[in-house]
Structure formats: C-alpha cells, structure tokens
CSV table of C-alpha atoms in Angstrom, one decimal:
chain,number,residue,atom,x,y,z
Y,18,UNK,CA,0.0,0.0,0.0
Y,19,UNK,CA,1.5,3.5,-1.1
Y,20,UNK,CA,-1.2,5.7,0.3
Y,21,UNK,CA,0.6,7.1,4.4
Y,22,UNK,CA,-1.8,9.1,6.1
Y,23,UNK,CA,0.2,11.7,7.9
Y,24,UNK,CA,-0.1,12.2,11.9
Y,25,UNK,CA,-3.0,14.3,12.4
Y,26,UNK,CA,-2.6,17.9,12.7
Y,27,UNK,CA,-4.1,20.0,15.4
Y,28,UNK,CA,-4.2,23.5,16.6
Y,29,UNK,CA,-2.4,23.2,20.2
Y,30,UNK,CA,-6.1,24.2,21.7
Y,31,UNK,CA,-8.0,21.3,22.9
Y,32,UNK,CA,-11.4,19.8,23.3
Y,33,UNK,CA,-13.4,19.8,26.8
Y,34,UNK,CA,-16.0,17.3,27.6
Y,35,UNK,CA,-18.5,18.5,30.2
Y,36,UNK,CA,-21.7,16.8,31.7
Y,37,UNK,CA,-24.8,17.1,29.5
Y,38,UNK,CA,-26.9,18.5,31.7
Y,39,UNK,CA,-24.7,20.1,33.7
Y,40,UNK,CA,-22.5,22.3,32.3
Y,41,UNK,CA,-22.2,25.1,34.9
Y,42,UNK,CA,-20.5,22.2,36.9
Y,43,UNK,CA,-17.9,21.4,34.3
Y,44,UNK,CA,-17.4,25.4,33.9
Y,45,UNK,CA,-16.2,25.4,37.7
Y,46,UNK,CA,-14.1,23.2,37.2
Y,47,UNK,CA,-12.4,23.9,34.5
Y,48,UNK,CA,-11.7,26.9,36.2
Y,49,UNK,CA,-10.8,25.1,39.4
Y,50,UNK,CA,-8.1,23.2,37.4
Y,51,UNK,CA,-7.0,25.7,35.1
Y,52,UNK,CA,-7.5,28.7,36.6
Y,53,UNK,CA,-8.8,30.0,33.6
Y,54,UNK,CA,-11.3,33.1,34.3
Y,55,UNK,CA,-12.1,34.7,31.1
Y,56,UNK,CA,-14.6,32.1,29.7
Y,57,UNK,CA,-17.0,33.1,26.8
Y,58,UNK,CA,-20.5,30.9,26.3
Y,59,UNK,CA,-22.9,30.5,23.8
Y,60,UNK,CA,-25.4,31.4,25.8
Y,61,UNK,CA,-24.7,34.6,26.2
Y,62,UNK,CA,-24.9,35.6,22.6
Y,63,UNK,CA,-27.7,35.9,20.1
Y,64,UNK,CA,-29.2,32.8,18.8
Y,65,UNK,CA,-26.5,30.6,20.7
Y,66,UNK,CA,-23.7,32.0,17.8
Y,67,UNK,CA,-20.6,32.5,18.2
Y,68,UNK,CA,-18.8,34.9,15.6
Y,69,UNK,CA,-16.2,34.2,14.0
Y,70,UNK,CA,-14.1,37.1,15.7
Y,71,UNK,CA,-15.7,36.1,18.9
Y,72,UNK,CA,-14.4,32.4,18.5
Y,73,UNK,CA,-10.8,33.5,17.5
Y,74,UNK,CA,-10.1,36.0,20.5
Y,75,UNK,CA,-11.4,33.5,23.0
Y,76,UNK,CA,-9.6,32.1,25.3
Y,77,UNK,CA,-12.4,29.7,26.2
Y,78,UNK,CA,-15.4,28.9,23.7
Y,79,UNK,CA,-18.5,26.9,25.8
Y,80,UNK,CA,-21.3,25.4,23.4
Y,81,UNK,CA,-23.9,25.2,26.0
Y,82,UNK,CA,-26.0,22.8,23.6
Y,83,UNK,CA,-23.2,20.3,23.1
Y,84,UNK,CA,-21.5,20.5,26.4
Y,85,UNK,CA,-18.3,21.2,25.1
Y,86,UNK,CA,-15.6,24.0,25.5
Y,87,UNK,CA,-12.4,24.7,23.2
Y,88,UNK,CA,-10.0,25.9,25.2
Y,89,UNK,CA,-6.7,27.6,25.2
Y,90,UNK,CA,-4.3,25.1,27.7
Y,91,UNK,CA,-0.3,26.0,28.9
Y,92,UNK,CA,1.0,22.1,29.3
Y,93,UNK,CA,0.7,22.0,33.1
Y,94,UNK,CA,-2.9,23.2,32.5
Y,95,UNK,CA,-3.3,20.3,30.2
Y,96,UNK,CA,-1.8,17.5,32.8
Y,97,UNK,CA,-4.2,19.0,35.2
Y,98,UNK,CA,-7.0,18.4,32.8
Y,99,UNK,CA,-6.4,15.1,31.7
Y,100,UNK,CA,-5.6,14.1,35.8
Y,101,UNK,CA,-9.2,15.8,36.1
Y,102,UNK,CA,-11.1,13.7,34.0
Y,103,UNK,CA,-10.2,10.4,36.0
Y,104,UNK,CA,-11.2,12.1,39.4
Y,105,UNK,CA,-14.1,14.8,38.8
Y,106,UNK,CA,-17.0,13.7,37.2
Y,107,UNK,CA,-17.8,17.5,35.7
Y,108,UNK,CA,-14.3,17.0,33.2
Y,109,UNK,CA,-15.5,13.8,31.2
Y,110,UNK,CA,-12.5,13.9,28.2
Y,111,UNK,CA,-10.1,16.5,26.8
Y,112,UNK,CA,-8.9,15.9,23.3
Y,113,UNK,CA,-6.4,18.2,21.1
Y,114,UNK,CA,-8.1,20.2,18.6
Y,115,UNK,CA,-7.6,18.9,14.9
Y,116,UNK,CA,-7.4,20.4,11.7
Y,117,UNK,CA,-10.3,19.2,9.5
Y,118,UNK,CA,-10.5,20.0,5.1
Y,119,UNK,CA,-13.0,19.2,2.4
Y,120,UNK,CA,-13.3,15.7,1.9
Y,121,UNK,CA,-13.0,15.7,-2.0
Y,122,UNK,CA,-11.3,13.3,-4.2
Y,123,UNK,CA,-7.9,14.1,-5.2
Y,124,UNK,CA,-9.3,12.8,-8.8
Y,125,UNK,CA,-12.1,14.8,-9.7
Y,126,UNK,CA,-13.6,15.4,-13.1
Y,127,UNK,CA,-14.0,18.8,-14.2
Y,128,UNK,CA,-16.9,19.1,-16.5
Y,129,UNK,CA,-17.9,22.8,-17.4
Y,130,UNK,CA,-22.0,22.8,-19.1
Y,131,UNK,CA,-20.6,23.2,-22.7
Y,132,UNK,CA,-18.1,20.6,-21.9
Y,133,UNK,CA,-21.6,18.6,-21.2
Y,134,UNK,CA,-23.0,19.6,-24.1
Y,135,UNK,CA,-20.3,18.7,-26.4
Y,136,UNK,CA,-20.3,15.3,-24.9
Y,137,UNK,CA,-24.7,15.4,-25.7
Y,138,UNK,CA,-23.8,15.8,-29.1
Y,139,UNK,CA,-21.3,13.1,-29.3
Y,140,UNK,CA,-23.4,10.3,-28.2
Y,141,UNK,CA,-26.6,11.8,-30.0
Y,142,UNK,CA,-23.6,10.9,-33.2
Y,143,UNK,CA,-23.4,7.7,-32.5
Y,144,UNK,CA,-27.2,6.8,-31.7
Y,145,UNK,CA,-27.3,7.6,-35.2
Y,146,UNK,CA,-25.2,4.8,-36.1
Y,147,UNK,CA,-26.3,2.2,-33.6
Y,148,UNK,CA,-28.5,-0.7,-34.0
Y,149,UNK,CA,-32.0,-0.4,-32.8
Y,150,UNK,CA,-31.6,-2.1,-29.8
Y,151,UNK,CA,-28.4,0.0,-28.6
Y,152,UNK,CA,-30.5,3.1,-29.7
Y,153,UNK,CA,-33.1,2.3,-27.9
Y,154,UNK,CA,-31.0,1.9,-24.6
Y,155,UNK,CA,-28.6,5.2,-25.3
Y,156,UNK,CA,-31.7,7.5,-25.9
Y,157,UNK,CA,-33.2,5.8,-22.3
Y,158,UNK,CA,-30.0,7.0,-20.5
Y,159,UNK,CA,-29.3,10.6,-22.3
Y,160,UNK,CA,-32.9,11.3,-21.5
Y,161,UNK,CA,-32.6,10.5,-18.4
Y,162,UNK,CA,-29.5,12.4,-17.9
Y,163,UNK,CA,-30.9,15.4,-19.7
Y,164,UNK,CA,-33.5,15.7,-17.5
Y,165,UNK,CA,-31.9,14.9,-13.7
Y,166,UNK,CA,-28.4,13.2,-12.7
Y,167,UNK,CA,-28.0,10.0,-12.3
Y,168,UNK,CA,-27.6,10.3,-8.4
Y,169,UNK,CA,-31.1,11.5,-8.4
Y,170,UNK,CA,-32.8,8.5,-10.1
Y,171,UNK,CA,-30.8,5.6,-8.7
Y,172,UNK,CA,-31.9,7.2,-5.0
Y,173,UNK,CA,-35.4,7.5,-6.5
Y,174,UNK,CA,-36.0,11.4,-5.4
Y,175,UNK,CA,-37.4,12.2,-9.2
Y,176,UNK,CA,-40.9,9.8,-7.9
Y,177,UNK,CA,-41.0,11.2,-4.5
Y,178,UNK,CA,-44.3,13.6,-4.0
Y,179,UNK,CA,-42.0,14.7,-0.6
Y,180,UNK,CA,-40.1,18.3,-1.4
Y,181,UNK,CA,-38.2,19.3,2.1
Y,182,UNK,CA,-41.0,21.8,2.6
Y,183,UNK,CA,-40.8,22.8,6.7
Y,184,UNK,CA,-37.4,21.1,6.9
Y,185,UNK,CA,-34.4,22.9,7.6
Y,186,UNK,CA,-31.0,21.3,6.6
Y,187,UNK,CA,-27.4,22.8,7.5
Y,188,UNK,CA,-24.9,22.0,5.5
Y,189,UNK,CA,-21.6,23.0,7.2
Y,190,UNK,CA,-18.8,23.6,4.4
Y,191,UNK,CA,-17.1,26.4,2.8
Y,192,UNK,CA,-20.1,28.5,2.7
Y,193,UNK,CA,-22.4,29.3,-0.4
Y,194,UNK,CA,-22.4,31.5,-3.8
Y,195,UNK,CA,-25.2,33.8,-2.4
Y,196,UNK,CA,-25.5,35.2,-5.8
Y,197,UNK,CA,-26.2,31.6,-7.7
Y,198,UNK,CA,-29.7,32.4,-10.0
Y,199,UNK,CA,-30.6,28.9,-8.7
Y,200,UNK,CA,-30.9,29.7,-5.1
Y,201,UNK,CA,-32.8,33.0,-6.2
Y,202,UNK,CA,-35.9,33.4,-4.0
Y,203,UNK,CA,-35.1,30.9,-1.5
Y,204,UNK,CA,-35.0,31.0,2.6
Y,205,UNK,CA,-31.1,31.0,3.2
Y,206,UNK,CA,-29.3,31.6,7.0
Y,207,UNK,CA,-26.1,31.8,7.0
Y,208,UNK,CA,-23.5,32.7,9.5
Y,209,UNK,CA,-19.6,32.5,9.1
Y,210,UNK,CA,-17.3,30.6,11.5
Y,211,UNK,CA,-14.1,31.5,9.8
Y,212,UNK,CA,-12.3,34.9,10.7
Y,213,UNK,CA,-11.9,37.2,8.3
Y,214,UNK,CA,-14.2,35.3,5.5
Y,215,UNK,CA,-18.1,36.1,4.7
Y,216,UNK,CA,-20.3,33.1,3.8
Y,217,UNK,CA,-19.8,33.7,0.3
Y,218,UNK,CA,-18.2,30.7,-1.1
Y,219,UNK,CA,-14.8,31.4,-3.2
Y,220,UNK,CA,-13.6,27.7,-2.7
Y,221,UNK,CA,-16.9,25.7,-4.6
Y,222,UNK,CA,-17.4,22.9,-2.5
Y,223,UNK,CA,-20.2,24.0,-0.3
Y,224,UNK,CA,-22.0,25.5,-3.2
Y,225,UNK,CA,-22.0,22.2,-4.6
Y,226,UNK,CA,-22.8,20.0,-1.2
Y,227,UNK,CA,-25.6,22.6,-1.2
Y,228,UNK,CA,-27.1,22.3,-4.6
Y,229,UNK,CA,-27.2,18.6,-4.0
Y,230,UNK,CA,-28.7,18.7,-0.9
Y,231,UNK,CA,-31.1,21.3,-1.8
Y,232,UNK,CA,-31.1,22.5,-5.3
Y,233,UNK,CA,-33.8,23.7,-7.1
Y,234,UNK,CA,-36.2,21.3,-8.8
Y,235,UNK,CA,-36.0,23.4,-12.1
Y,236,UNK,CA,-32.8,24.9,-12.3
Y,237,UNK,CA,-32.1,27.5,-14.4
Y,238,UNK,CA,-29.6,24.8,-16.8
Y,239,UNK,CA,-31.2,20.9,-16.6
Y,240,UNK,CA,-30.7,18.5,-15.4
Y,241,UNK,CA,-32.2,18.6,-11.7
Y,242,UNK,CA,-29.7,18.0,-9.6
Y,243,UNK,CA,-31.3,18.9,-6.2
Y,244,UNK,CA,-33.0,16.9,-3.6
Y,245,UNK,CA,-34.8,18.7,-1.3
Y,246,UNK,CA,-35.5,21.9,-3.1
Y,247,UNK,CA,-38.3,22.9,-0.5
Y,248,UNK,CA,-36.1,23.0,2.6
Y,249,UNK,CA,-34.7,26.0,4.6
Y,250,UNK,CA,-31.2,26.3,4.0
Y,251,UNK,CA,-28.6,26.9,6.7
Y,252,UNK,CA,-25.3,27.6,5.2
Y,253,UNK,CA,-22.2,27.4,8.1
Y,254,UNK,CA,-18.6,28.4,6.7
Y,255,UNK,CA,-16.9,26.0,8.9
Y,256,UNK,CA,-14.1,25.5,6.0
Y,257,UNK,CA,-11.8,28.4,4.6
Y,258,UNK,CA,-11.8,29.5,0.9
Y,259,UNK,CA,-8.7,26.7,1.3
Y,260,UNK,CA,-11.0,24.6,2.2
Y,261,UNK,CA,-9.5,24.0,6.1
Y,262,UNK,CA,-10.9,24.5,9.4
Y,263,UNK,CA,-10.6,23.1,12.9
Y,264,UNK,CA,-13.1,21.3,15.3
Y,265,UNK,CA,-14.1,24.3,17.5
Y,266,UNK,CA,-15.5,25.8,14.3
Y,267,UNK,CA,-17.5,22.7,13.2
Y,268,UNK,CA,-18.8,22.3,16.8
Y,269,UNK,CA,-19.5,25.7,16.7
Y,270,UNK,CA,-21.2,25.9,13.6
Y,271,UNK,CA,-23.0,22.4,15.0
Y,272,UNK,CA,-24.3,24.7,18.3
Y,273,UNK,CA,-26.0,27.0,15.7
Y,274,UNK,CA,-27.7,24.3,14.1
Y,275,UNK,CA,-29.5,22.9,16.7
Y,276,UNK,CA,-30.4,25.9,18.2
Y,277,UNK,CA,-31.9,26.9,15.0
Y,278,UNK,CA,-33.6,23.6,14.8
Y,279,UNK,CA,-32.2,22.1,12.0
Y,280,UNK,CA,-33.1,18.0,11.5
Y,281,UNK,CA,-30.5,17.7,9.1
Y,282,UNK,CA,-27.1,18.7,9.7
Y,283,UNK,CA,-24.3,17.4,6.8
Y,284,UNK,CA,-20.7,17.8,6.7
Y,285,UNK,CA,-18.7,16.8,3.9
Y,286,UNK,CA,-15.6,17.1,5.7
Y,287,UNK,CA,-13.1,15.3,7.9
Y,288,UNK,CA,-9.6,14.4,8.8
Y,289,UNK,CA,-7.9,11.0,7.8
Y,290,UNK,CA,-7.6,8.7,10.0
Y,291,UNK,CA,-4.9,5.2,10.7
Y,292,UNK,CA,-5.5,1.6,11.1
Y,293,UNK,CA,-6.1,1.0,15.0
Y,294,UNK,CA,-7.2,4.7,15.6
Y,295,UNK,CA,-10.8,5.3,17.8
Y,296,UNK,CA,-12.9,7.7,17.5
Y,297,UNK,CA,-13.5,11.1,19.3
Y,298,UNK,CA,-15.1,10.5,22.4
Y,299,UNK,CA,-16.0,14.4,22.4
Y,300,UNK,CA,-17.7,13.7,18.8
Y,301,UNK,CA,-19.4,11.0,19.7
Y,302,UNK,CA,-20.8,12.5,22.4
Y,303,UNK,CA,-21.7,15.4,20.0
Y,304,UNK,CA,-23.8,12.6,17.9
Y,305,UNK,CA,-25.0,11.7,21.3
Y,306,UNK,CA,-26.4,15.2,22.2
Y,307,UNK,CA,-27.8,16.2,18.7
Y,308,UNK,CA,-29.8,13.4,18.0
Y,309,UNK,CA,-31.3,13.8,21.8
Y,310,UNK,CA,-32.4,17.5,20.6
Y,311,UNK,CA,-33.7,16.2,17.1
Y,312,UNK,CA,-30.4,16.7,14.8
Y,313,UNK,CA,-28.7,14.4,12.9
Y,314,UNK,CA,-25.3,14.6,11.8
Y,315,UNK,CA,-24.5,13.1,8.4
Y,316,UNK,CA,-20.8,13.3,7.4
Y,317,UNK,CA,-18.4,11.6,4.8
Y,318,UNK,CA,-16.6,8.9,5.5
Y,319,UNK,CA,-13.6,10.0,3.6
Y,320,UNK,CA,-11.6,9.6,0.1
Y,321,UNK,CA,-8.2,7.8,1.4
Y,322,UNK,CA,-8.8,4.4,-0.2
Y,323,UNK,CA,-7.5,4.8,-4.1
Y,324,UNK,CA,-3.9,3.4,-4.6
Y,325,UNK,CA,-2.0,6.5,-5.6
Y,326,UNK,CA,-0.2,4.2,-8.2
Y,327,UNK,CA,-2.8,2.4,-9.7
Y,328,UNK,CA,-5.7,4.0,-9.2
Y,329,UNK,CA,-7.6,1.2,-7.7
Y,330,UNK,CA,-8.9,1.0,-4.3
Y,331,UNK,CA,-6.9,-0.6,-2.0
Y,332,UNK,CA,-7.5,-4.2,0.2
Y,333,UNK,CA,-8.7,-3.1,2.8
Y,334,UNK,CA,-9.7,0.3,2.6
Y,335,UNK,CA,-8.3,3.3,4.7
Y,336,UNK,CA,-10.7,3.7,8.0
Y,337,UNK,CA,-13.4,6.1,8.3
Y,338,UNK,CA,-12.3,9.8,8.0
Y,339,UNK,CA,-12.9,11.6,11.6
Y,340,UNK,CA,-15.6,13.1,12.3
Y,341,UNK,CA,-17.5,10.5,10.4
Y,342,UNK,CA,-16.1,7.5,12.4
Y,343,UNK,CA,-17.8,8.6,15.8
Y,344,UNK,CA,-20.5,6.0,15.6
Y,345,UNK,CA,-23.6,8.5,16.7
Y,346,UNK,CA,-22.6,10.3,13.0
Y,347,UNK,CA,-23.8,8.7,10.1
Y,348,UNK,CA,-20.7,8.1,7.9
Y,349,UNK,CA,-21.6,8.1,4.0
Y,350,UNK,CA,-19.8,6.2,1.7
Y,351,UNK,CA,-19.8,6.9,-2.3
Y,352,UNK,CA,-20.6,4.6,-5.1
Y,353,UNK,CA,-20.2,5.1,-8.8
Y,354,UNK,CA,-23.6,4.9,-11.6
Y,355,UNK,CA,-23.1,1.2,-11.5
Y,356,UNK,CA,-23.8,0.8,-8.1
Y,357,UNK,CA,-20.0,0.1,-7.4
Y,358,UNK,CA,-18.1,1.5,-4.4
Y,359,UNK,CA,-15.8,3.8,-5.2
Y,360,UNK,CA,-12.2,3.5,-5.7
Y,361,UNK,CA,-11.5,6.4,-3.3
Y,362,UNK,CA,-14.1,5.6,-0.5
Y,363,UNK,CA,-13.3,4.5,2.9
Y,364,UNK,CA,-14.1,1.6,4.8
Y,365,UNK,CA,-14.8,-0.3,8.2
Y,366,UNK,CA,-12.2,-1.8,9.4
Y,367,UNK,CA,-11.7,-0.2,12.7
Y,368,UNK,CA,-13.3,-2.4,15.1
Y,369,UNK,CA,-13.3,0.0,17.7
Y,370,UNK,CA,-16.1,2.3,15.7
Y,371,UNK,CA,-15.6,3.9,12.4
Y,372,UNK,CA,-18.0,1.8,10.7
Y,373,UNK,CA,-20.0,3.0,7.3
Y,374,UNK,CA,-23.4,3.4,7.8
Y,375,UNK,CA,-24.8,4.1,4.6
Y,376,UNK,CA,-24.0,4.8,0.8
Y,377,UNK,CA,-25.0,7.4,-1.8
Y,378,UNK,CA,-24.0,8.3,-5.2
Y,379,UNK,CA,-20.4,10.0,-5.1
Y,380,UNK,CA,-19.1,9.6,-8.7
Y,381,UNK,CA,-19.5,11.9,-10.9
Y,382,UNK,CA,-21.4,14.4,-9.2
Y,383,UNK,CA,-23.2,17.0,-11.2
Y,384,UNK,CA,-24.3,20.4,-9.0
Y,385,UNK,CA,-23.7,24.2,-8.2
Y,386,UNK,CA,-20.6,26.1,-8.7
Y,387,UNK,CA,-20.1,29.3,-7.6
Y,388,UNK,CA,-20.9,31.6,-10.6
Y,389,UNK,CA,-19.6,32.7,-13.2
Y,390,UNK,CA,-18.9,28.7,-14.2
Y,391,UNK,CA,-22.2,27.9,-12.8
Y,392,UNK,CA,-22.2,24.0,-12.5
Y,393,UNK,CA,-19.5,21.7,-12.0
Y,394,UNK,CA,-19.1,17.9,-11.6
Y,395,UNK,CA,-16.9,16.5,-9.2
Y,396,UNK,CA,-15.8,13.1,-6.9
Y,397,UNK,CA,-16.0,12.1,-3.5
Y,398,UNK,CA,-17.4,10.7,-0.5
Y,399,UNK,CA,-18.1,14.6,-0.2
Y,400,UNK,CA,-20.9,14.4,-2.7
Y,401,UNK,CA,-22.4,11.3,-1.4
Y,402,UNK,CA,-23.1,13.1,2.0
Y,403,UNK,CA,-25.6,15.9,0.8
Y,404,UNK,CA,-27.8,13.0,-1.4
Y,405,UNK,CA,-28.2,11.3,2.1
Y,406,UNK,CA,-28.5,14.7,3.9
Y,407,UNK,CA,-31.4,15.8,1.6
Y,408,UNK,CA,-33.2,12.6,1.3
Y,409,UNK,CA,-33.1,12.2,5.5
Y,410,UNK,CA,-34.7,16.2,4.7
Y,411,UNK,CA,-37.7,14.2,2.9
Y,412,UNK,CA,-38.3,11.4,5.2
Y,413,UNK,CA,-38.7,14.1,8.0
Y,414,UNK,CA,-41.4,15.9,6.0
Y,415,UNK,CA,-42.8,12.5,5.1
Y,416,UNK,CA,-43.1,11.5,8.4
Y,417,UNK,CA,-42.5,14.5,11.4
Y,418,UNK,CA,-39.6,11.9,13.4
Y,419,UNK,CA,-36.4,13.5,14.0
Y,420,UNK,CA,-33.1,12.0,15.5
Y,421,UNK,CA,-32.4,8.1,16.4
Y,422,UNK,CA,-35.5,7.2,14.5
Y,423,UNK,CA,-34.8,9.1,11.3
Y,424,UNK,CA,-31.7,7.7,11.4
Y,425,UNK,CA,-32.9,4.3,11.6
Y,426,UNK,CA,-35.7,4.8,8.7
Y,427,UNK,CA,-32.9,5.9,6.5
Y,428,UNK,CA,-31.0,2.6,7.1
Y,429,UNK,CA,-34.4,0.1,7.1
Y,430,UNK,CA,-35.1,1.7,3.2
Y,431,UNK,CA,-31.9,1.4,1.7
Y,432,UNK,CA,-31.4,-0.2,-1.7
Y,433,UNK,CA,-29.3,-3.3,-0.1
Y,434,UNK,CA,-26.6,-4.0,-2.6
Y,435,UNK,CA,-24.6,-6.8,-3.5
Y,436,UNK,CA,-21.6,-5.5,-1.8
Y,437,UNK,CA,-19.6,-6.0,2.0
Y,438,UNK,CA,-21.7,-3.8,4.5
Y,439,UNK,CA,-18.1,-2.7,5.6
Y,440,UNK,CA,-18.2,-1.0,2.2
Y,441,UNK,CA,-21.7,0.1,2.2
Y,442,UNK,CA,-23.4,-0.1,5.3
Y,443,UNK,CA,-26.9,-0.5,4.7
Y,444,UNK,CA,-26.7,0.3,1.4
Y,445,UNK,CA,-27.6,3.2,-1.2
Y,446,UNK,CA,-29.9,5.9,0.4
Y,447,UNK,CA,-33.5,5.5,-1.5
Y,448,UNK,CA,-36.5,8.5,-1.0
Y,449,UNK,CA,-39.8,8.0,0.1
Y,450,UNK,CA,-42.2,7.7,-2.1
C-alpha cells in the first residue's frame, strides 16, 4: 500500500467534555483546574452564535448545547485536565483540537456545461449509427441524464411527492455563492465561522454539497440535480476559501444548528484517519447530544482508499475519515452509476467504531458552482453526503420523526446491494415515495 496518512494535525487548543446537563458544573471546574477566568459561552450571545471574531479571541469557547468547550491550555494546565477527567465527574474527556478540510477526491472530473454539451452531441452521433436495440438503450439514459443526474434517479427522489418543505437542513462547508440564480428566492441563514471570511463561497465545494442537498427542482440549466429543493437552507462556513478548518469551528457551527432547529445537519468534511485509531469521544458524544435534541449529523466517511499508483482501491480500505467514524454520525460512503463502491471511499475496518453506515452516489457528481462557471461535476465521498442529507430532509417531512428514529428509517429503506456492509453499510440511500 503506497497511500501514508500523515499524523494528524491539530491547533495546540483542545477539546473539553462536560456533563450534558450540567455544564455550569464542568465550567467550575475547569476553572478550578486551570485557573482559567475569562470564559466566553454560547449562551450569552444571540441565537447561541458565536462569531467568527468572537471564537478566534477566545480564550475559552462553551457550546452550551453540546456540552463542550475549546480551550486555550499552557502544558501544566493540560496534565491537570487530563488528571481531572479520571477524578471529577464535571471533566469527562479533553482531546487536542484537529485540523479538518473538504473531503474531496484528489481525482475529480471537471466538467464545465458546454463541456456537457459537447459530450450530448457526441453520443446523439453515435445513436445515429447504432443498432435499434443499442439506440433504444442510449436514448433511455441521455434522457434520463438530460433531465436529472443520475444520483437523483438511482436514489429514487425524481418519484418522490415529498419536497423538504418545513425542513431545515445545515450543510456546514465552505459557505455558499449567495448570488447563484438557482438559489434565487429561496430561505437561506447563513453565518460564518471563519475569521476574516463572509459566507460567500470562493472555494466551490459548499455550493456544490448545497445544490445537492437542496437545489432547485428546475434549475435555471437541466438536469435537476437537487434533492430537497423545498427545505430552509442553513449555510455554516466552517471550512476556509482553502478549504480547512478546525473542530471548535464545526462544533460551533453544529451549536448553531440545533439551536436553530435544524433536523438535518451534513458535513462533507473530515480528517484522515490510521489503522487502530478510535474515535473522538468528544464527537461521539456530540452525535450523542444532537440526536437527543432532534439533529442528525450526516458526514463523509472520507476519500483515502485509491492506490496513488494504480488508481484502484486498496484491500482493505483506509478507515473512516474523523468526524464521520464517531459512531452517533452517520458516515456516507460513495458509489459510482453502477452501483459500485468507489475506488476512493473508505471503509470499516476499525473495530473499535468507524464503521460506514450508509451509501450514496459520489461519482461523478453533477451540482452548483459558484458563478460565473455555474455548474461543475466533481468526486468524493463529499458528494455522497448531501444526497443522504437531503433525502433524511424528505423522510422528516414524510413523516414528522427526528433524530435516532430518522436515522434508523434511513437505514431500514436502503437499496441493499450486493456488496460488503463494511463498504456500504446499509446500502444506497433510496426516498420516500
């Protein structure tokens, strides 16, 4: 295997646990054993929201909804910590903080809309020269493609009478093209957790998580690419114009979420993880909390597993990507048109957690760019997440439950596939109908 997945990178501020449902406690004593005064909370602001200026020049960032602070520790503070958590039940973990990215594939296709056009008109050429049988089948698929991507019809949205409508859906990226003519008209919050950057999205990819979670069902150029294009959108720039951020961020833009009552909350981003490595207790606890207040977390499982010679997926796969691999998040997996797993998706082979939950279409990925190129089409575990995300959006209209038991009507209707569940999970995501 040629693929090394380097050491993961942190910020030298770390992670605090505190009791659910008592946080005040774990405030005391995280000042008893720090010493630390000058601690900012959620709470205390509008809606539960941080800034982004707010989060940078604090010492000590409480998320009273999560039960979790990010805090600025000298190394005697952090021995004190970490003696803490084995003898006083208000400090329940402490973890480094880690840098997280956009999970994309390091392989993506690039396809502009007259790069797609140009391609229409090739294989309308050689319909005309195919036998009636293969013309039969070619028209079938380029008008299917002409009218919605694939990713759409093989999770059966297209014959769903459910839209999103009353849902709302945060999609935690690199923000969103504010100005894209196919978002025109609709209910967008947005709030940046990034210093120094607005929501508006100069990197692309949460523009394009977005459109797939909740693009318009007639976009201004076909096909339809968007699931739940009735939902309230909730755009969270957790991720730089780079395309990098770090876990107070996400667990900041996380807080804002639930407080805001979102049922959906996707995040097509992640660190890689090693053979043998668990999962964030802190996260999973996260999971924990958020699906107790109605959220659920849908995140990618990560695009580590293509063979940087060949190009073929390696045996086994690279583990679940972190977040993803806290198993209270729903890690998505990504599988090509043919229902195969993609080269670049991770696996489960961490026993200690990290296991894929469920799959969606990853490959080829047609959705929003931000403008003036429009549209793009792109790769990764990434895109899989937001065709789970708006789907889960449908099944809550469909049927009003939230949390554990969305979760679980998202893995009883999957399109079971003839593939390893360590691959898969449940299999591909499918819409009620």
């Amino acid at each position: 295997m040629n693929n090394s997945i380097t050491p993961m990178e942190t910020t030298g501020r770390y992670l605090v646990l505190l009791p659910e449902n008592s946080v005040d406690s774990g405030i005391r004593a995280l000042t008893n054993n720090t010493g630390i005064q000058n601690i900012a909370r959620a709470v205390d602001f509008e809606g539960h929201t941080f800034t982004a200026e707010q989060l940078e020049s604090a010492d000590t960032a409480v998320f009273d909804n999560l039960g979790v602070a990010v805090v600025s520790l000298d190394p005697d503070q952090v021995q004190s910590m970490s003696a803490a958590t084995a003898t006083d039940g208000a400090i329940l973990a402490v973890e480094p903080e880690r840098v997280v990215y956009a999970i994309a594939d390091s392989q993506n296709t690039t396809l502009t809309t007259d790069y797609l056009k140009g391609f229409r008109d090739a294989v309308n050429h050689l319909i005309n020269q195919a036998t009636p049988s293969e013309t039969e089948l070619a028209t079938t698929l380029l008008a299917d493609d002409s009218a919605a991507t694939w990713g759409l019809q093989a999770t059966k949205v297209l014959e769903s009478s459910y839209s999103g409508f009353g849902i709302k859906v945060a999609v935690l990226d690199t923000g969103l093209d504010l100005t894209h003519p196919d978002f025109a008209g609709r209910k967008i919050t947005s709030q940046s957790f990034i210093s120094g950057e607005a929501v508006q999205d100069l990197n692309g990819h949460g523009t394009h998580c977005i459109g797939t979670a909740c693009g318009s069902k007639t976009p201004s150029i076909v096909p339809r690419y968007g699931v739940a294009y009735n939902a309230e959108i909730f755009a969270g720039k957790v991720l730089s114009n780079r395309g990098s951020g770090a876990d107070g961020g996400i667990l900041a833009g996380i807080e804002w979420a639930i407080t805001n009552g979102c049922q959906i909350i996707s995040m097509s981003l992640g660190a890689p993880t090693r053979p043998g490595d668990t999962y964030s207790r802190i996260y999973e606890q996260v999971g924990l909390r958020a699906l107790r207040q109605g959220s659920l977390i849908i995140a990618a499982a990560g695009n580590d597993s293509r063979d940087l010679r060949t190009g073929k997926r390696l045996s086994p796969p690279m583990p679940v990507s972190h977040p993803a691999n806290a198993p209270s998040i729903m890690a998505v997996a990504a599988l090509d048109s043919q229902l195969q797993i993609a080269a670049f998706s991770n696996g489960s082979i961490n026993h200690n957690g990290g296991q894929v939950d469920i799959a969606g279409p990853g490959v080829d990925v047609y959705s929003t760019w931000p403008m003036p190129t429009r549209y793009r089409t792109i790769s990764g575990t990434s895109m899989a997440t937001p065709h789970v995300a708006g789907i889960a959006a449908l099944y809550a209209q469909a049927t009003g439950l939230t949390g554990h038991a969305l979760w679980a009507l998202l893995m009883r209707d999957a399109q079971r596939l003839l593939l390893p569940s360590t691959d898969v999970g449940a299999g591909l995501v499918q819409a009620p109908l």
